[in-house]
Short mmCIF file of C-alpha atoms in Angstrom, two decimals:
data_model
loop_
_atom_site.label_atom_id
_atom_site.label_comp_id
_atom_site.label_asym_id
_atom_site.label_seq_id
_atom_site.Cartn_x
_atom_site.Cartn_y
_atom_site.Cartn_z
CA UNK A 1235 10.46 7.17 -17.95
CA UNK A 1236 8.08 4.96 -16.00
CA UNK A 1237 9.35 1.95 -17.95
CA UNK A 1238 12.73 2.39 -16.25
CA UNK A 1239 11.05 2.33 -12.83
CA UNK A 1240 9.05 -0.76 -13.73
CA UNK A 1241 12.16 -2.51 -15.01
CA UNK A 1242 13.76 -1.63 -11.69
CA UNK A 1243 10.92 -3.42 -9.92
CA UNK A 1244 11.51 -6.54 -11.99
CA UNK A 1245 15.18 -6.56 -11.05
CA UNK A 1246 14.39 -5.92 -7.39
CA UNK A 1247 11.98 -8.84 -7.21
CA UNK A 1248 14.39 -11.18 -8.96
CA UNK A 1249 17.32 -10.13 -6.78
CA UNK A 1250 15.15 -10.38 -3.67
CA UNK A 1251 14.37 -13.99 -4.51
CA UNK A 1252 18.06 -14.79 -4.82
CA UNK A 1253 18.83 -13.05 -1.55
CA UNK A 1254 16.08 -14.98 0.20
CA UNK A 1255 17.51 -18.27 -1.08
CA UNK A 1256 21.18 -17.47 -0.46
CA UNK A 1257 20.86 -15.43 2.71
CA UNK A 1258 18.71 -17.68 4.88
CA UNK A 1259 21.65 -18.47 7.13
CA UNK A 1260 22.31 -14.78 7.74
CA UNK A 1261 18.67 -14.23 8.59
CA UNK A 1262 18.82 -16.97 11.24
CA UNK A 1263 21.96 -15.43 12.68
CA UNK A 1264 20.28 -12.03 12.92
CA UNK A 1265 17.37 -13.50 14.88
CA UNK A 1266 19.50 -15.43 17.40
CA UNK A 1267 19.30 -12.43 19.72
CA UNK A 1268 15.77 -11.09 19.85
CA UNK A 1269 15.42 -7.35 19.48
CA UNK A 1270 13.56 -5.54 22.28
CA UNK A 1271 12.82 -1.94 21.32
CA UNK A 1272 13.35 0.91 23.74
CA UNK A 1273 11.85 3.25 21.15
CA UNK A 1274 9.58 2.08 18.35
CA UNK A 1275 10.25 3.62 14.94
CA UNK A 1276 7.40 3.26 12.44
CA UNK A 1277 7.61 3.95 8.71
CA UNK A 1278 4.74 5.12 6.52
CA UNK A 1279 4.52 5.21 2.73
CA UNK A 1280 3.01 8.29 1.05
CA UNK A 1281 -0.47 7.44 -0.23
CA UNK A 1282 -1.23 11.16 0.14
CA UNK A 1283 0.70 14.38 0.75
CA UNK A 1284 3.67 13.43 2.95
CA UNK A 1285 3.28 16.35 5.38
CA UNK A 1286 -0.43 15.66 5.78
CA UNK A 1287 0.26 11.97 6.36
CA UNK A 1288 2.87 12.70 9.02
CA UNK A 1289 0.49 15.03 10.88
CA UNK A 1290 -2.24 12.38 10.81
CA UNK A 1291 0.14 9.63 11.94
CA UNK A 1292 1.43 11.39 15.06
CA UNK A 1293 -1.78 10.85 17.08
CA UNK A 1294 -1.46 7.13 16.34
CA UNK A 1295 2.11 7.24 17.63
CA UNK A 1296 0.86 8.85 20.84
CA UNK A 1297 -1.74 6.11 21.36
CA UNK A 1298 0.81 3.37 20.69
CA UNK A 1299 3.29 4.99 23.05
CA UNK A 1300 0.68 4.95 25.79
CA UNK A 1301 -0.13 1.27 25.18
CA UNK A 1302 3.50 0.11 24.84
CA UNK A 1303 5.02 2.43 27.47
CA UNK A 1304 7.92 3.39 25.19
CA UNK A 1305 8.41 6.37 22.84
CA UNK A 1306 7.07 5.91 19.30
CA UNK A 1307 8.53 7.85 16.38
CA UNK A 1308 6.84 8.39 13.01
CA UNK A 1309 8.83 8.53 9.77
CA UNK A 1310 7.30 9.18 6.32
CA UNK A 1311 9.47 8.13 3.38
CA UNK A 1312 9.48 9.68 -0.08
CA UNK A 1313 8.62 6.45 -1.87
CA UNK A 1314 7.44 2.88 -1.28
CA UNK A 1315 10.92 1.38 -1.34
CA UNK A 1316 12.08 3.78 1.38
CA UNK A 1317 10.36 1.87 4.18
CA UNK A 1318 11.59 -1.48 2.81
CA UNK A 1319 15.22 -0.42 2.76
CA UNK A 1320 14.97 1.36 6.13
CA UNK A 1321 13.63 -1.85 7.68
CA UNK A 1322 16.43 -3.79 6.02
CA UNK A 1323 19.04 -1.51 7.59
CA UNK A 1324 17.13 -1.63 10.91
CA UNK A 1325 16.47 2.08 10.94
CA UNK A 1326 12.78 1.21 11.25
CA UNK A 1327 11.18 -1.38 13.51
CA UNK A 1328 7.76 -1.42 11.93
CA UNK A 1329 6.39 -0.50 8.53
CA UNK A 1330 2.98 0.14 7.01
CA UNK A 1331 3.70 -1.76 3.80
CA UNK A 1332 1.34 -2.28 0.87
CA UNK A 1333 1.14 -5.94 -0.18
CA UNK A 1334 3.65 -5.85 -3.04
CA UNK A 1335 6.21 -4.04 -0.92
CA UNK A 1336 5.63 -6.45 1.95
CA UNK A 1337 6.38 -9.44 -0.30
CA UNK A 1338 9.52 -7.73 -1.58
CA UNK A 1339 10.66 -6.95 1.98
CA UNK A 1340 9.86 -10.46 3.21
CA UNK A 1341 11.77 -12.06 0.33
CA UNK A 1342 14.80 -9.99 1.28
CA UNK A 1343 14.50 -11.04 4.92
CA UNK A 1344 13.69 -7.48 5.98
CA UNK A 1345 10.15 -7.91 7.31
CA UNK A 1346 7.56 -10.36 8.62
CA UNK A 1347 3.85 -9.64 8.45
CA UNK A 1348 2.32 -8.88 11.83
CA UNK A 1349 -1.12 -7.50 11.03
CA UNK A 1350 -3.42 -6.97 8.10
CA UNK A 1351 -5.59 -3.86 7.92
CA UNK A 1352 -9.37 -3.97 7.85
CA UNK A 1353 -11.32 -1.51 5.74
CA UNK A 1354 -14.96 -0.85 5.14
CA UNK A 1355 -16.08 -1.97 1.72
CA UNK A 1356 -16.61 0.91 -0.70
CA UNK A 1357 -19.24 1.47 -3.37
CA UNK A 1358 -17.09 2.69 -6.30
CA UNK A 1359 -19.98 4.65 -7.83
CA UNK A 1360 -20.91 6.69 -4.78
CA UNK A 1361 -17.71 6.48 -2.73
CA UNK A 1362 -19.82 5.57 0.30
CA UNK A 1363 -18.58 3.02 2.82
CA UNK A 1364 -20.49 -0.20 3.30
CA UNK A 1365 -20.97 -1.69 6.78
CA UNK A 1366 -18.77 -4.70 6.08
CA UNK A 1367 -15.18 -4.78 7.37
CA UNK A 1368 -13.03 -6.56 4.81
CA UNK A 1369 -9.41 -7.71 4.42
CA UNK A 1370 -9.18 -6.61 0.79
CA UNK A 1371 -9.75 -3.62 -1.45
CA UNK A 1372 -9.82 -2.79 -5.15
CA UNK A 1373 -7.90 -0.56 -7.50
CA UNK A 1374 -9.61 1.29 -10.30
CA UNK A 1375 -8.68 3.17 -13.44
CA UNK A 1376 -10.24 6.58 -12.92
CA UNK A 1377 -11.27 8.76 -15.87
CA UNK A 1378 -13.32 11.88 -16.46
CA UNK A 1379 -16.87 11.23 -17.56
CA UNK A 1380 -16.30 12.82 -20.97
CA UNK A 1381 -12.99 10.98 -21.66
CA UNK A 1382 -14.50 8.56 -24.16
CA UNK A 1383 -12.52 5.75 -22.50
CA UNK A 1384 -14.88 2.84 -21.95
CA UNK A 1385 -12.71 -0.30 -21.92
CA UNK A 1386 -9.10 -1.28 -21.31
CA UNK A 1387 -8.38 -1.46 -25.04
CA UNK A 1388 -9.26 2.26 -25.28
CA UNK A 1389 -6.20 3.09 -23.14
CA UNK A 1390 -3.76 2.34 -25.95
CA UNK A 1391 -1.72 5.46 -26.69
CA UNK A 1392 -3.16 7.29 -23.69
CA UNK A 1393 -1.36 8.94 -20.78
CA UNK A 1394 -1.80 7.09 -17.48
CA UNK A 1395 -0.92 8.20 -13.97
CA UNK A 1396 0.86 5.49 -12.00
CA UNK A 1397 2.17 5.37 -8.46
CA UNK A 1398 5.53 3.70 -7.79
CA UNK A 1399 6.27 0.44 -9.62
CA UNK A 1400 5.71 -1.63 -6.46
CA UNK A 1401 2.34 -0.02 -5.70
CA UNK A 1402 -0.33 -2.72 -5.77
CA UNK A 1403 -3.26 -0.36 -6.39
CA UNK A 1404 -1.25 2.32 -8.15
CA UNK A 1405 0.40 0.10 -10.74
CA UNK A 1406 0.74 -3.69 -10.36
CA UNK A 1407 -2.88 -4.88 -10.43
CA UNK A 1408 -4.02 -2.57 -13.20
CA UNK A 1409 -0.87 -3.18 -15.25
CA UNK A 1410 -1.21 -6.97 -15.10
CA UNK A 1411 -4.90 -6.90 -16.00
CA UNK A 1412 -4.27 -4.47 -18.87
CA UNK A 1413 -1.58 -6.77 -20.20
CA UNK A 1414 -4.03 -9.68 -20.19
CA UNK A 1415 -6.20 -7.62 -22.55
CA UNK A 1416 -3.28 -7.05 -24.90
CA UNK A 1417 -2.32 -3.55 -23.68
CA UNK A 1418 1.32 -3.57 -22.61
CA UNK A 1419 1.54 -1.08 -19.70
CA UNK A 1420 5.15 -0.27 -20.48
CA UNK A 1421 4.95 0.10 -24.26
CA UNK A 1422 1.38 0.84 -25.31
CA UNK A 1423 0.67 3.77 -22.96
CA UNK A 1424 2.59 6.79 -21.70
CA UNK A 1425 3.18 6.28 -17.99
CA UNK A 1426 3.49 9.27 -15.65
CA UNK A 1427 4.73 8.55 -12.14
CA UNK A 1428 2.87 10.43 -9.41
CA UNK A 1429 3.38 10.47 -5.66
CA UNK A 1430 0.17 9.91 -3.77
CA UNK A 1431 -3.21 8.57 -4.86
CA UNK A 1432 -4.72 12.00 -4.28
CA UNK A 1433 -2.29 13.29 -6.91
CA UNK A 1434 -3.55 10.62 -9.30
CA UNK A 1435 -7.14 11.77 -8.84
CA UNK A 1436 -6.14 15.42 -9.22
CA UNK A 1437 -4.17 14.70 -12.38
CA UNK A 1438 -7.29 13.18 -13.97
CA UNK A 1439 -9.39 16.19 -12.98
CA UNK A 1440 -6.78 18.62 -14.32
CA UNK A 1441 -6.45 16.75 -17.61
CA UNK A 1442 -2.75 16.01 -17.02
CA UNK A 1443 -3.43 12.31 -17.58
CA UNK A 1444 -6.22 10.47 -19.36
CA UNK A 1445 -6.57 7.90 -16.59
CA UNK A 1446 -4.99 7.07 -13.24
CA UNK A 1447 -4.69 3.85 -11.31
CA UNK A 1448 -5.71 4.52 -7.70
CA UNK A 1449 -7.35 2.64 -4.86
CA UNK A 1450 -11.13 2.61 -4.70
CA UNK A 1451 -12.15 5.11 -3.59
CA UNK A 1452 -9.27 7.61 -3.49
CA UNK A 1453 -11.68 10.37 -4.46
CA UNK A 1454 -12.72 10.57 -0.82
CA UNK A 1455 -9.38 12.25 -0.05
CA UNK A 1456 -10.43 15.26 -2.14
CA UNK A 1457 -14.22 15.28 -1.79
CA UNK A 1458 -14.25 18.04 0.85
CA UNK A 1459 -12.30 20.36 -1.46
CA UNK A 1460 -14.03 19.21 -4.65
CA UNK A 1461 -17.65 18.34 -3.70
CA UNK A 1462 -18.67 17.41 -7.26
CA UNK A 1463 -15.74 15.05 -7.81
CA UNK A 1464 -18.07 12.03 -8.01
CA UNK A 1465 -20.15 13.78 -10.67
CA UNK A 1466 -17.10 14.49 -12.85
CA UNK A 1467 -15.28 11.15 -12.73
CA UNK A 1468 -15.89 7.41 -12.69
CA UNK A 1469 -13.95 4.15 -12.72
CA UNK A 1470 -13.94 2.71 -16.19
CA UNK A 1471 -12.32 -0.43 -14.80
CA UNK A 1472 -12.06 -2.09 -11.39
CA UNK A 1473 -9.39 -4.71 -10.65
CA UNK A 1474 -9.61 -8.03 -8.85
CA UNK A 1475 -9.31 -8.03 -5.05
CA UNK A 1476 -6.05 -6.83 -3.50
CA UNK A 1477 -5.07 -7.94 0.03
CA UNK A 1478 -5.16 -5.01 2.44
CA UNK A 1479 -2.03 -3.25 3.64
CA UNK A 1480 0.20 -4.83 6.25
CA UNK A 1481 1.75 -3.73 9.47
CA UNK A 1482 5.08 -5.51 9.10
CA UNK A 1483 7.82 -5.95 11.68
CA UNK A 1484 11.56 -6.52 11.50
CA UNK A 1485 12.15 -10.31 11.73
CA UNK A 1486 14.48 -10.18 14.74
CA UNK A 1487 11.84 -8.53 16.96
CA UNK A 1488 11.30 -10.32 20.28
CA UNK A 1489 8.22 -12.59 20.08
CA UNK A 1490 6.62 -11.11 23.19
CA UNK A 1491 7.09 -7.63 21.75
CA UNK A 1492 5.48 -8.70 18.48
CA UNK A 1493 2.44 -9.86 20.43
CA UNK A 1494 2.42 -6.69 22.52
CA UNK A 1495 2.55 -4.46 19.45
CA UNK A 1496 -0.11 -6.49 17.63
CA UNK A 1497 -2.44 -6.34 20.64
CA UNK A 1498 -1.91 -2.57 20.92
CA UNK A 1499 -2.89 -2.01 17.27
CA UNK A 1500 -5.95 -4.25 17.59
CA UNK A 1501 -7.05 -2.43 20.77
CA UNK A 1502 -6.65 0.97 19.11
CA UNK A 1503 -8.70 -0.23 16.13
CA UNK A 1504 -11.53 -1.30 18.43
CA UNK A 1505 -11.72 2.07 20.19
CA UNK A 1506 -13.87 4.77 18.46
CA UNK A 1507 -11.21 7.47 18.97
CA UNK A 1508 -8.43 5.19 17.75
CA UNK A 1509 -10.49 4.03 14.79
CA UNK A 1510 -10.98 7.62 13.63
CA UNK A 1511 -7.23 8.22 13.81
CA UNK A 1512 -6.30 5.15 11.76
CA UNK A 1513 -9.10 5.87 9.28
CA UNK A 1514 -7.71 9.37 8.68
CA UNK A 1515 -4.29 7.89 7.87
CA UNK A 1516 -5.06 5.04 5.45
CA UNK A 1517 -8.85 4.51 5.75
CA UNK A 1518 -8.17 1.54 8.03
CA UNK A 1519 -10.93 0.66 10.50
CA UNK A 1520 -9.14 -2.03 12.45
CA UNK A 1521 -6.47 -4.74 12.33
CA UNK A 1522 -6.28 -8.50 12.58
CA UNK A 1523 -3.33 -10.85 12.91
CA UNK A 1524 -2.07 -12.11 9.57
CA UNK A 1525 0.21 -14.69 7.98
CA UNK A 1526 2.52 -14.72 4.98
CA UNK A 1527 0.41 -17.12 2.91
CA UNK A 1528 -2.34 -14.47 2.73
CA UNK A 1529 -0.14 -12.73 0.18
CA UNK A 1530 0.42 -15.57 -2.27
CA UNK A 1531 -1.86 -13.81 -4.77
CA UNK A 1532 0.53 -10.85 -4.59
CA UNK A 1533 3.37 -13.13 -5.59
CA UNK A 1534 1.32 -14.31 -8.57
CA UNK A 1535 0.80 -10.72 -9.74
CA UNK A 1536 4.50 -9.96 -9.19
CA UNK A 1537 5.37 -12.92 -11.41
CA UNK A 1538 3.08 -11.52 -14.11
CA UNK A 1539 4.79 -8.11 -13.85
CA UNK A 1540 8.13 -9.88 -14.32
CA UNK A 1541 6.88 -11.49 -17.52
CA UNK A 1542 5.74 -8.13 -18.91
CA UNK A 1543 9.30 -6.83 -18.56
CA UNK A 1544 10.93 -9.77 -20.31
#
């Protein structure tokens, strides 16, 4: 079943490229009149339980509302593509988009990158944060200690928990790097689509999958409920660096409003109370202004995913 989703990703990326090439005139027309929000609508993608995520995002909305002096509404979609399409139809003004989804949205003319998240580095063995704030993170293939899976080649014929087909940490990076080792992620393993990286970790613990691709370290989401989670599991593989998540904005947003929103996020990330709130949502510890070229590596991985599907 996951193969169908992945094939859908390939088609979306290809179509997005055509739309970007053919629709540039429409995009210019849309931005002739700058959009000035009277209410800011922000979309979140479900890296954890959707209800939990919404509850954790509302305090951020309150802080932003105070800084921007307009109402701020939080919307949590059911999948990664939900925010992309909602921004395209202008139902959302802002989106927390993972890198692959940002590139897809930008190619379609639906979003421009505004900010890039900062995270503390993580020791994948202990799950402990380092002191360094970084603009990237890693994905890992998580397994139980007694799984017998020691290298990528051992995954052949195994059941793997994936996130959506556009998820950088939950599918794209691991899939591309598996394919480079001769393990086709669409043909040589049984893919199981899960919703939320916490669900990927839980599926490994429960034995529902042999391995799961999740961000390092997603185990922190469950460590309060399962204190020995680090003793039971480990990452048998860690991917190359992935650019951190974006805060992306609809392209027709007024330039002064873009700056105002960016400054508000940066200010919140520098305040201890605000930093705790954003850390609870996506383990972000701050934000910095970003540019589209920061995500060229994402385009390279997307191209590799396309080749796998051909």
